[in-house]
Amino acid sequence: MGNSLLSKISRVNAISRDKHHERRKRRPSCFTSYKMEGTATTDTVSDSDFLKEFYIPNYILVPESKPDSTPPPQLPQCPVLVFINSKSGGQLGADLFKTYSALLNENQVFDLGKEGPDLVLRRIYLNLEKLKSNDEFAAKIQEKLRIIVAGGDGTAGWLLGVVCDLKLSHPLPIATMPLGTGNNLPFAFGWGKKNPGTDVQAVMSFMKKVKNAKEIKIDNWHILMRMRAPKEGSCDPIAPLELPHSLHAVHRVSATDELNMEGYITFRGGFWNYFSMGMDAQVSYAFHSERKLHPEKFKKQLINQSTYAKLGCTQGWFLASLFHPSSRNIAHLATVEIMKRSGKWEKLHVPNSIRSIVCLNLPSFSGGLNPWGTPNSNKQRDRDLTPPFVDDGLLEVVGFRDAWHGLVLLAPNGHGTRLAQAHRIRFEFHKGGADHTFMRIDGEPWKQPLPSDDDNTVLVEISHLGQVNMLATDGCKSKSVNDPSSPSCHDAEDKDSDEDLERAEEFRKFGAADTFRIPDEVDISQLS
């Protein structure tokens, strides 16, 4: 292994030096004495020792292959599996794949455009389970294994869903490398929101952060949507409705379900960051529709973000009272109920002026903004509100009046209208003043038809499902309720109620790997 690593490092360093010299040739003479920082080190032995901390030998990754050397190689302190959406970030995804493949064993780096993570993880874990009974090295690899996923929030959610569903004997902690437009997941855990460098030094710097990262649990949320089946067309998705990839039609529901009746169809899915409805989801839907029509215009992160902002202006959300009738405000569209930990449903009062509602799991929304903020001591005492923890089994429910209200988030301590914190939340839509609204989960929007007659109902219910392990840097925005340094006002309950556990087990029967599966017909370049 050592010789192959030295060979890889020498080859990659030679490429980096050639690129560096080529750049210097193109510079004006006044820069010829400048020593460029960030280029690959020439100390190949040192680089080789560093990469040994991450390197996984072939016989662990490829079933039926033989060990590379005898005695076994040095045990890596941070063995990683790297999953890259090569279609994310323009050319960046493809460049990252090349760099990681050159630095590590090419069999531990996977292009998500060619092979799904569920197939990869099943194959590797079956091999590990087979090996570890007689191979202490394999057992230690399994204990220390970590994942790096490079892509947008949709790609990261895909990985999280698969890891959640597979119920691996040792849950894998995941580091997210930002390659999308919003990059809320990476930003929430300290990995930044700007697209990364793809050169050797940038990748090795990221890997060092992964090695030193701490583990933090994150809640995941189950979403159920029930509506009347269309009279014509397919129901998965409802034609002409294009639902997010993480919402799938299911045909088995509880016999006691009050909406378990002829003519209704049920969709189940999940999310990690947020569910939103109204103003922000409409802007997101316009952005995704435009990108789908003209993908060649959306190759760079800065262009994507400026287009997003422009759409917010052109759709009239800065003058919402003039361009958007009040009949489309949340209070007129839906009855909202929440359940706290007490286990009783209660109606949530939503002010008539609220045009957008966000159910937030992470303190990162729309590219890193925190709509909930940190409630002061009076709010914590009088309304029983807490800071936003990512593992407390609660969603922060926030409302916005218009785009101007959203801009408040740019100010220090700015926040939206804090409506509630909930363990479960339910939206029930009946015939009203609008025939549709817009919804979004983790960056994926859709145009949702609403009931057109008095006998029809659309139901959206969100409930706590479980937790997965994330990797976070020391300065990350996400806080754990179990971290002594977090500003907590009360202790979280250690366990969900028996009802929650039974419901969670029922949901898992549907399989999150299926729920979060990216269908073959979906272009993963759209998973931003």
Coordinates of C-alpha atoms in Angstrom, one line a residue:
M1 CA 0.0 0.0 0.0
G2 CA 2.8 2.4 0.9
N3 CA 4.4 2.3 -2.6
S4 CA 1.1 2.8 -4.3
L5 CA 0.3 5.8 -2.2
L6 CA 3.8 7.3 -2.9
S7 CA 3.2 6.7 -6.5
K8 CA -0.3 8.4 -6.4
I9 CA 1.1 11.4 -4.4
S10 CA 4.0 11.8 -6.7
R11 CA 1.8 11.7 -9.8
V12 CA -0.8 14.2 -8.3
N13 CA 1.9 16.5 -7.1
A14 CA 3.5 16.5 -10.5
I15 CA 0.2 17.5 -12.1
S16 CA -0.3 20.2 -9.5
R17 CA 3.2 21.6 -10.1
D18 CA 2.7 21.6 -13.9
K19 CA -0.6 23.5 -13.4
H20 CA 1.1 25.9 -11.1
H21 CA 4.0 26.6 -13.4
E22 CA 1.5 27.0 -16.3
R23 CA -0.4 29.6 -14.3
R24 CA 2.8 31.4 -13.4
K25 CA 3.8 31.6 -17.2
R26 CA 0.5 33.5 -17.8
R27 CA 1.1 36.0 -15.0
P28 CA 2.7 39.5 -15.5
S29 CA 6.4 39.6 -14.7
C30 CA 5.7 41.6 -11.5
F31 CA 4.3 38.4 -10.0
T32 CA 7.1 36.0 -10.9
S33 CA 8.6 36.1 -7.4
Y34 CA 5.3 35.4 -5.7
K35 CA 5.2 32.0 -3.9
M36 CA 1.7 30.6 -4.4
E37 CA 0.0 29.2 -1.3
G38 CA -2.3 26.2 -1.3
T39 CA -0.3 24.2 -3.9
A40 CA 0.5 20.6 -3.1
T41 CA 3.4 19.8 -0.8
T42 CA 6.5 18.2 -2.3
D43 CA 7.1 16.1 0.8
T44 CA 5.6 12.9 -0.6
V45 CA 6.6 10.8 2.4
S46 CA 4.7 13.1 4.7
D47 CA 1.7 13.1 2.4
S48 CA 1.8 9.4 2.2
D49 CA 1.7 9.0 6.0
F50 CA -1.2 11.4 6.1
L51 CA -3.3 9.5 3.5
K52 CA -2.7 6.2 5.3
E53 CA -5.0 7.5 8.0
F54 CA -7.9 7.4 5.4
Y55 CA -6.9 4.5 3.1
I56 CA -9.0 1.4 2.9
P57 CA -7.4 -1.7 1.3
N58 CA -9.0 -3.5 -1.6
Y59 CA -10.0 -6.7 0.2
I60 CA -12.3 -4.7 2.5
L61 CA -14.0 -2.9 -0.4
V62 CA -14.2 -5.7 -3.1
P63 CA -15.7 -9.0 -1.9
E64 CA -13.6 -12.1 -2.7
S65 CA -10.4 -10.1 -3.2
K66 CA -7.3 -11.0 -1.2
P67 CA -5.4 -8.8 1.2
D68 CA -3.0 -6.4 -0.4
S69 CA -0.1 -7.3 1.9
T70 CA 1.0 -9.6 4.7
P71 CA 1.2 -8.6 7.5
P72 CA -2.0 -6.4 7.4
P73 CA -1.4 -2.8 6.5
Q74 CA -1.4 0.0 9.1
L75 CA -4.8 0.6 10.6
P76 CA -6.2 3.9 9.4
Q77 CA -7.5 6.2 12.1
C78 CA -10.2 7.7 9.9
P79 CA -11.1 5.3 7.0
V80 CA -13.6 7.0 4.7
L81 CA -16.0 6.2 2.0
V82 CA -16.4 9.1 -0.4
F83 CA -19.7 9.6 -2.4
I84 CA -19.6 12.4 -5.0
N85 CA -22.4 13.7 -7.2
S86 CA -20.2 14.3 -10.2
K87 CA -23.0 16.4 -11.8
S88 CA -23.2 18.9 -9.0
G89 CA -21.4 22.3 -9.0
G90 CA -20.8 22.4 -12.8
Q91 CA -17.4 20.8 -13.4
L92 CA -16.5 20.8 -9.7
G93 CA -18.1 17.4 -8.9
A94 CA -16.2 15.7 -11.7
D95 CA -12.9 17.4 -10.6
L96 CA -13.4 16.3 -7.0
F97 CA -14.0 12.7 -8.1
K98 CA -10.7 12.7 -10.0
T99 CA -8.7 14.2 -7.0
Y100 CA -10.2 11.9 -4.4
S101 CA -9.7 8.9 -6.7
A102 CA -6.0 9.9 -7.2
L103 CA -5.4 10.3 -3.4
L104 CA -7.2 7.3 -2.1
N105 CA -8.0 3.8 -3.2
E106 CA -10.2 4.4 -6.3
N107 CA -12.5 1.7 -5.0
Q108 CA -13.4 3.8 -1.9
V109 CA -14.6 6.7 -4.1
F110 CA -18.0 6.5 -5.7
D111 CA -19.7 8.5 -8.4
L112 CA -23.4 8.7 -7.5
G113 CA -24.3 9.1 -11.1
K114 CA -23.1 5.5 -11.7
E115 CA -24.0 3.6 -8.5
G116 CA -26.5 4.3 -5.7
P117 CA -25.2 4.5 -2.1
D118 CA -27.6 1.8 -0.9
L119 CA -26.0 -0.8 -3.2
V120 CA -22.5 0.3 -2.2
L121 CA -23.1 0.2 1.5
R122 CA -24.9 -3.1 1.4
R123 CA -22.0 -4.7 -0.5
I124 CA -19.3 -3.3 1.8
Y125 CA -21.1 -4.1 5.0
L126 CA -21.9 -7.6 4.0
N127 CA -18.2 -8.1 3.3
L128 CA -17.2 -6.5 6.6
E129 CA -19.7 -8.8 8.5
K130 CA -18.2 -11.8 6.7
L131 CA -14.6 -10.8 7.4
K132 CA -14.6 -9.3 10.9
S133 CA -15.2 -12.6 12.8
N134 CA -11.7 -13.7 11.8
D135 CA -10.1 -10.4 10.9
E136 CA -9.5 -7.8 13.6
F137 CA -8.4 -5.3 11.0
A138 CA -11.8 -5.5 9.3
A139 CA -13.6 -5.1 12.6
K140 CA -11.6 -2.0 13.5
I141 CA -12.3 -0.5 10.0
Q142 CA -16.0 -1.0 10.6
E143 CA -15.8 0.8 14.0
K144 CA -13.9 3.8 12.6
L145 CA -15.6 4.1 9.2
R146 CA -16.9 7.5 8.2
I147 CA -18.6 8.9 5.1
I148 CA -17.9 12.0 3.0
V149 CA -20.7 13.1 0.6
A150 CA -20.1 15.9 -1.9
G151 CA -23.1 17.4 -3.6
G152 CA -26.1 19.6 -2.9
D153 CA -28.6 19.2 0.0
G154 CA -30.6 16.8 -2.1
T155 CA -27.6 14.5 -2.5
A156 CA -26.7 14.7 1.2
G157 CA -30.4 13.9 2.1
W158 CA -30.2 10.9 -0.2
L159 CA -27.2 9.5 1.7
L160 CA -28.7 10.3 5.1
G161 CA -31.9 8.5 4.1
V162 CA -30.1 5.4 3.0
V163 CA -27.9 5.2 6.1
C164 CA -31.0 5.7 8.3
D165 CA -32.8 2.8 6.6
L166 CA -30.1 0.2 6.3
K167 CA -29.9 -0.1 10.1
L168 CA -26.1 -0.7 9.9
S169 CA -24.6 -2.5 12.9
H170 CA -22.4 0.6 13.4
P171 CA -24.1 3.8 12.2
L172 CA -21.9 5.8 10.0
P173 CA -21.3 9.5 10.8
I174 CA -21.5 11.7 7.7
A175 CA -19.5 14.8 6.6
T176 CA -21.2 16.9 3.9
M177 CA -19.0 18.7 1.3
P178 CA -21.0 21.7 -0.3
L179 CA -21.5 21.5 -4.0
G180 CA -25.1 22.9 -4.4
T181 CA -26.8 26.3 -4.4
G182 CA -28.1 26.6 -0.8
N183 CA -25.8 24.1 1.0
N184 CA -27.8 24.3 4.2
L185 CA -26.7 20.9 5.5
P186 CA -23.0 21.5 5.2
F187 CA -23.3 25.0 6.6
A188 CA -25.3 23.9 9.6
F189 CA -22.4 21.5 10.6
G190 CA -19.5 23.8 10.0
W191 CA -18.4 22.7 6.5
G192 CA -19.2 26.0 4.8
K193 CA -21.6 26.9 2.1
K194 CA -19.2 27.9 -0.7
N195 CA -18.3 25.4 -3.3
P196 CA -14.9 23.9 -2.3
G197 CA -11.6 23.8 -4.0
T198 CA -10.9 20.6 -6.0
D199 CA -7.0 20.7 -6.0
V200 CA -5.0 18.3 -3.9
Q201 CA -4.3 20.7 -1.0
A202 CA -8.0 21.7 -0.7
V203 CA -9.1 18.1 -0.6
M204 CA -6.4 17.1 1.9
S205 CA -7.4 20.1 4.1
F206 CA -11.0 18.9 4.1
M207 CA -10.0 15.4 5.0
K208 CA -8.0 16.7 7.9
K209 CA -11.2 18.4 9.2
V210 CA -13.1 15.1 8.8
K211 CA -10.5 13.3 10.9
N212 CA -10.8 15.9 13.7
A213 CA -14.6 16.3 13.4
K214 CA -16.9 15.5 16.3
E215 CA -20.1 13.4 16.0
I216 CA -23.5 15.0 16.6
K217 CA -26.9 13.4 16.3
I218 CA -29.6 14.9 14.1
D219 CA -33.3 14.3 14.1
N220 CA -35.0 13.1 11.0
W221 CA -38.6 13.6 10.2
H222 CA -41.3 11.6 8.5
I223 CA -43.8 13.3 6.3
L224 CA -47.2 11.8 5.3
M225 CA -49.3 13.4 2.6
R226 CA -52.9 12.2 1.8
M227 CA -55.1 13.4 -1.1
R228 CA -57.8 12.2 -3.4
A229 CA -56.4 10.2 -6.3
P230 CA -56.7 12.0 -9.7
K231 CA -59.5 10.9 -12.1
E232 CA -56.9 10.6 -14.9
G233 CA -53.2 9.9 -15.1
S234 CA -50.7 8.2 -12.9
C235 CA -50.6 8.5 -9.1
D236 CA -46.8 8.1 -8.6
P237 CA -46.3 11.0 -8.9
I238 CA -49.8 12.5 -9.5
A239 CA -49.8 13.7 -13.1
P240 CA -49.1 16.4 -14.0
L241 CA -47.7 16.9 -10.4
E242 CA -43.9 16.3 -10.0
L243 CA -43.3 15.5 -6.4
P244 CA -39.9 15.4 -4.8
H245 CA -37.9 12.2 -5.2
S246 CA -38.3 11.5 -1.5
L247 CA -42.1 11.3 -1.6
H248 CA -43.4 8.0 -2.8
A249 CA -46.9 6.6 -3.1
V250 CA -47.7 3.7 -0.8
H251 CA -50.8 1.5 -0.9
R252 CA -50.8 0.1 2.6
V253 CA -52.1 2.3 5.4
S254 CA -53.4 1.7 8.9
A255 CA -56.9 0.2 9.1
T256 CA -57.8 2.7 11.8
D257 CA -56.7 5.7 9.7
E258 CA -59.7 8.1 9.4
L259 CA -58.7 8.9 5.8
N260 CA -58.2 5.3 4.8
M261 CA -61.0 5.3 2.3
E262 CA -61.6 4.6 -1.3
G263 CA -60.3 7.1 -3.7
Y264 CA -57.4 8.5 -1.6
I265 CA -53.7 8.0 -2.2
T266 CA -51.0 8.2 0.5
F267 CA -47.4 9.5 0.0
R268 CA -44.7 9.0 2.6
G269 CA -41.2 10.5 2.7
G270 CA -38.7 12.2 5.0
F271 CA -36.6 15.3 5.5
W272 CA -33.6 16.5 7.6
N273 CA -33.6 20.2 7.3
Y274 CA -37.1 21.8 6.7
F275 CA -40.6 21.6 5.2
S276 CA -41.9 24.9 4.0
M277 CA -45.1 26.1 2.3
G278 CA -46.1 29.4 0.6
M279 CA -44.0 32.3 -0.5
D280 CA -40.5 30.8 -0.3
A281 CA -41.6 27.5 -1.9
Q282 CA -43.1 29.4 -4.8
V283 CA -39.8 31.2 -5.5
S284 CA -37.9 27.9 -5.3
Y285 CA -40.4 26.3 -7.7
A286 CA -39.8 29.1 -10.2
F287 CA -36.1 28.6 -9.9
H288 CA -36.2 24.9 -10.4
S289 CA -38.5 25.2 -13.3
E290 CA -36.2 27.7 -15.0
R291 CA -33.2 25.5 -14.4
K292 CA -35.0 22.5 -15.8
L293 CA -35.7 24.4 -19.0
H294 CA -32.2 26.0 -19.3
P295 CA -29.7 23.8 -17.4
E296 CA -26.8 25.4 -19.3
K297 CA -27.4 28.7 -17.5
F298 CA -27.0 27.3 -14.0
K299 CA -23.5 26.0 -13.9
K300 CA -22.1 28.4 -11.2
Q301 CA -23.2 28.9 -7.7
L302 CA -23.1 32.8 -7.8
I303 CA -25.3 32.8 -10.9
N304 CA -27.8 30.5 -9.3
Q305 CA -28.0 32.6 -6.1
S306 CA -28.5 35.9 -8.1
T307 CA -31.2 34.2 -10.3
Y308 CA -32.9 33.1 -7.1
A309 CA -32.9 36.6 -5.6
K310 CA -34.2 38.1 -8.9
L311 CA -37.1 35.7 -9.0
G312 CA -38.1 36.7 -5.5
C313 CA -38.4 40.3 -6.8
T314 CA -40.2 39.6 -10.0
Q315 CA -42.9 37.4 -8.4
G316 CA -44.1 40.4 -6.3
W317 CA -43.2 39.2 -2.8
F318 CA -41.8 42.6 -1.8
L319 CA -45.3 44.0 -2.5
A320 CA -47.2 40.9 -1.4
S321 CA -50.3 42.8 -0.3
L322 CA -50.8 44.1 -3.9
F323 CA -49.8 41.0 -5.9
H324 CA -50.9 38.1 -3.7
P325 CA -54.5 37.9 -2.4
S326 CA -55.0 37.2 1.3
S327 CA -57.0 34.1 0.3
R328 CA -53.6 32.5 -0.3
N329 CA -52.2 33.3 3.2
I330 CA -51.6 30.2 5.3
A331 CA -54.4 30.8 7.8
H332 CA -56.9 30.8 4.8
L333 CA -55.5 27.7 3.2
A334 CA -55.1 25.3 6.1
T335 CA -56.1 24.4 9.6
V336 CA -52.8 23.8 11.5
E337 CA -52.5 21.6 14.6
I338 CA -49.4 20.7 16.6
M339 CA -48.5 18.1 19.2
K340 CA -45.9 18.8 21.9
R341 CA -44.5 16.1 24.0
S342 CA -47.7 15.9 26.0
G343 CA -49.3 13.8 23.2
K344 CA -52.4 16.0 22.7
W345 CA -53.2 17.8 19.4
E346 CA -53.9 21.5 19.8
K347 CA -54.8 24.1 17.2
L348 CA -52.0 26.5 16.2
H349 CA -52.9 30.1 15.8
V350 CA -51.4 31.4 12.6
P351 CA -51.7 35.2 12.1
N352 CA -53.7 36.2 9.0
S353 CA -50.7 38.1 7.6
I354 CA -48.5 35.0 7.4
R355 CA -47.8 34.0 3.7
S356 CA -45.0 31.5 4.3
I357 CA -44.5 28.9 7.0
V358 CA -41.3 26.9 7.7
C359 CA -40.9 23.8 9.9
L360 CA -37.2 23.9 10.6
N361 CA -35.0 21.2 12.0
L362 CA -31.6 22.8 11.5
P363 CA -30.4 26.4 12.1
S364 CA -29.8 26.9 8.4
F365 CA -32.3 28.0 5.8
S366 CA -32.0 29.7 2.4
G367 CA -28.2 29.5 2.3
G368 CA -27.4 29.7 6.0
L369 CA -30.0 32.0 7.6
N370 CA -31.5 31.1 11.0
P371 CA -35.3 32.0 11.0
W372 CA -35.8 31.0 14.7
G373 CA -32.8 32.8 16.2
T374 CA -32.3 32.4 20.0
P375 CA -35.3 33.4 22.1
N376 CA -34.5 35.6 25.1
S377 CA -35.1 34.5 28.6
N378 CA -38.6 36.1 28.8
K379 CA -39.7 34.2 25.7
Q380 CA -38.2 31.0 27.0
R381 CA -40.1 31.5 30.3
D382 CA -43.5 32.8 29.1
R383 CA -43.9 30.7 25.9
D384 CA -41.7 27.7 26.8
L385 CA -39.5 28.3 23.8
T386 CA -35.9 27.0 23.6
P387 CA -32.9 27.6 21.4
P388 CA -33.0 25.4 18.2
F389 CA -31.4 22.1 19.0
V390 CA -30.9 19.5 16.2
D391 CA -31.5 16.5 18.4
D392 CA -34.3 17.5 20.8
G393 CA -37.2 15.9 18.8
L394 CA -38.8 19.3 18.1
L395 CA -39.3 21.3 14.9
E396 CA -39.2 25.1 15.1
V397 CA -42.3 26.5 13.3
V398 CA -41.7 30.0 11.9
G399 CA -43.9 32.3 9.8
F400 CA -43.1 35.2 7.3
R401 CA -45.4 37.9 6.0
D402 CA -43.5 38.9 2.8
A403 CA -40.0 39.2 1.3
W404 CA -39.2 42.3 3.5
H405 CA -39.9 40.2 6.5
G406 CA -37.5 37.7 5.3
L407 CA -34.8 40.3 5.0
V408 CA -35.0 40.7 8.8
L409 CA -32.9 37.5 9.0
L410 CA -29.9 39.4 7.6
A411 CA -29.8 41.6 10.7
P412 CA -28.1 40.6 13.9
N413 CA -30.6 38.6 16.1
G414 CA -33.2 38.8 13.3
H415 CA -35.8 36.1 13.1
G416 CA -39.2 35.3 11.7
T417 CA -42.5 35.1 13.6
R418 CA -42.0 32.3 16.1
L419 CA -45.2 30.2 16.1
A420 CA -44.3 27.1 18.0
Q421 CA -42.0 24.2 18.7
A422 CA -43.6 20.9 17.9
H423 CA -43.0 17.1 18.0
R424 CA -45.7 16.6 15.4
I425 CA -47.5 19.0 13.1
R426 CA -50.5 18.6 10.8
F427 CA -51.9 20.7 8.0
E428 CA -55.4 20.0 6.8
F429 CA -56.6 21.7 3.6
H430 CA -60.3 22.0 2.5
K431 CA -61.9 23.8 -0.4
G432 CA -61.0 27.5 -0.1
G433 CA -59.8 30.6 -2.0
A434 CA -57.0 28.9 -3.9
D435 CA -56.8 25.8 -6.1
H436 CA -53.1 25.2 -5.3
T437 CA -50.1 26.2 -3.1
F438 CA -46.4 25.6 -3.2
M439 CA -44.5 23.2 -0.9
R440 CA -40.8 22.4 -0.4
I441 CA -38.8 19.8 1.5
D442 CA -35.0 20.2 1.8
G443 CA -34.8 22.4 -1.3
E444 CA -37.1 20.4 -3.5
P445 CA -40.3 22.3 -4.4
W446 CA -43.6 21.3 -6.0
K447 CA -46.9 22.8 -6.9
Q448 CA -49.5 21.2 -4.7
P449 CA -53.2 21.0 -5.9
L450 CA -55.7 21.8 -3.2
P451 CA -59.3 20.5 -2.8
S452 CA -61.8 21.7 -5.4
D453 CA -64.9 20.4 -3.7
D454 CA -66.3 20.2 -0.2
D455 CA -65.9 16.4 0.1
N456 CA -62.2 16.5 -0.7
T457 CA -59.3 16.9 1.9
V458 CA -55.5 17.2 1.6
L459 CA -53.6 16.2 4.7
V460 CA -49.9 16.8 5.4
E461 CA -48.6 15.4 8.7
I462 CA -45.0 15.6 10.0
S463 CA -43.7 13.5 12.9
H464 CA -40.4 12.7 14.5
L465 CA -38.9 9.4 13.2
G466 CA -35.4 8.9 14.6
Q467 CA -31.8 10.1 14.5
V468 CA -28.6 9.7 12.4
N469 CA -25.0 10.7 13.1
M470 CA -23.4 13.7 11.5
L471 CA -19.9 15.0 11.6
A472 CA -19.4 18.6 12.7
T473 CA -16.5 21.0 13.1
D474 CA -15.9 22.7 16.4
G475 CA -17.4 26.0 15.3
C476 CA -20.6 24.6 13.7
K477 CA -24.0 26.4 14.1
S478 CA -25.9 23.2 15.1
K479 CA -26.2 22.6 18.8
S480 CA -27.0 19.5 20.7
V481 CA -29.3 19.4 23.7
N482 CA -26.8 17.0 25.3
D483 CA -23.9 19.3 24.9
P484 CA -23.1 21.0 28.2
S485 CA -21.9 24.2 26.4
S486 CA -25.3 24.6 24.6
P487 CA -27.7 27.2 26.0
S488 CA -30.4 24.8 27.1
C489 CA -33.4 25.9 29.3
H490 CA -34.6 22.4 30.0
D491 CA -33.6 18.8 29.7
A492 CA -34.9 16.8 26.7
E493 CA -36.6 13.6 27.2
D494 CA -34.4 10.6 26.6
K495 CA -36.9 8.5 24.8
D496 CA -40.0 9.0 22.7
S497 CA -43.3 7.7 24.0
D498 CA -44.5 4.2 23.3
E499 CA -46.9 5.5 20.6
D500 CA -44.0 7.3 18.9
L501 CA -41.9 4.2 18.9
E502 CA -44.7 2.1 17.5
R503 CA -45.4 4.6 14.8
A504 CA -41.7 4.9 13.9
E505 CA -41.4 1.2 13.5
E506 CA -44.5 1.2 11.2
F507 CA -42.9 3.9 9.1
R508 CA -39.7 1.9 8.8
K509 CA -41.5 -1.0 7.3
F510 CA -41.8 1.1 4.2
G511 CA -38.0 1.5 4.0
A512 CA -36.3 4.8 4.0
A513 CA -33.9 3.5 1.4
D514 CA -36.9 3.1 -0.8
T515 CA -38.4 6.4 0.5
F516 CA -35.2 8.3 -0.2
R517 CA -34.3 6.4 -3.3
I518 CA -33.4 8.5 -6.4
P519 CA -35.4 7.0 -9.3
D520 CA -33.5 6.1 -12.4
E521 CA -35.3 8.7 -14.4
V522 CA -34.3 11.6 -12.1
D523 CA -31.3 13.6 -13.2
I524 CA -29.1 13.9 -10.1
S525 CA -27.7 17.1 -11.4
Q526 CA -30.9 18.7 -10.2
L527 CA -30.4 17.6 -6.6
S528 CA -29.2 21.0 -5.4

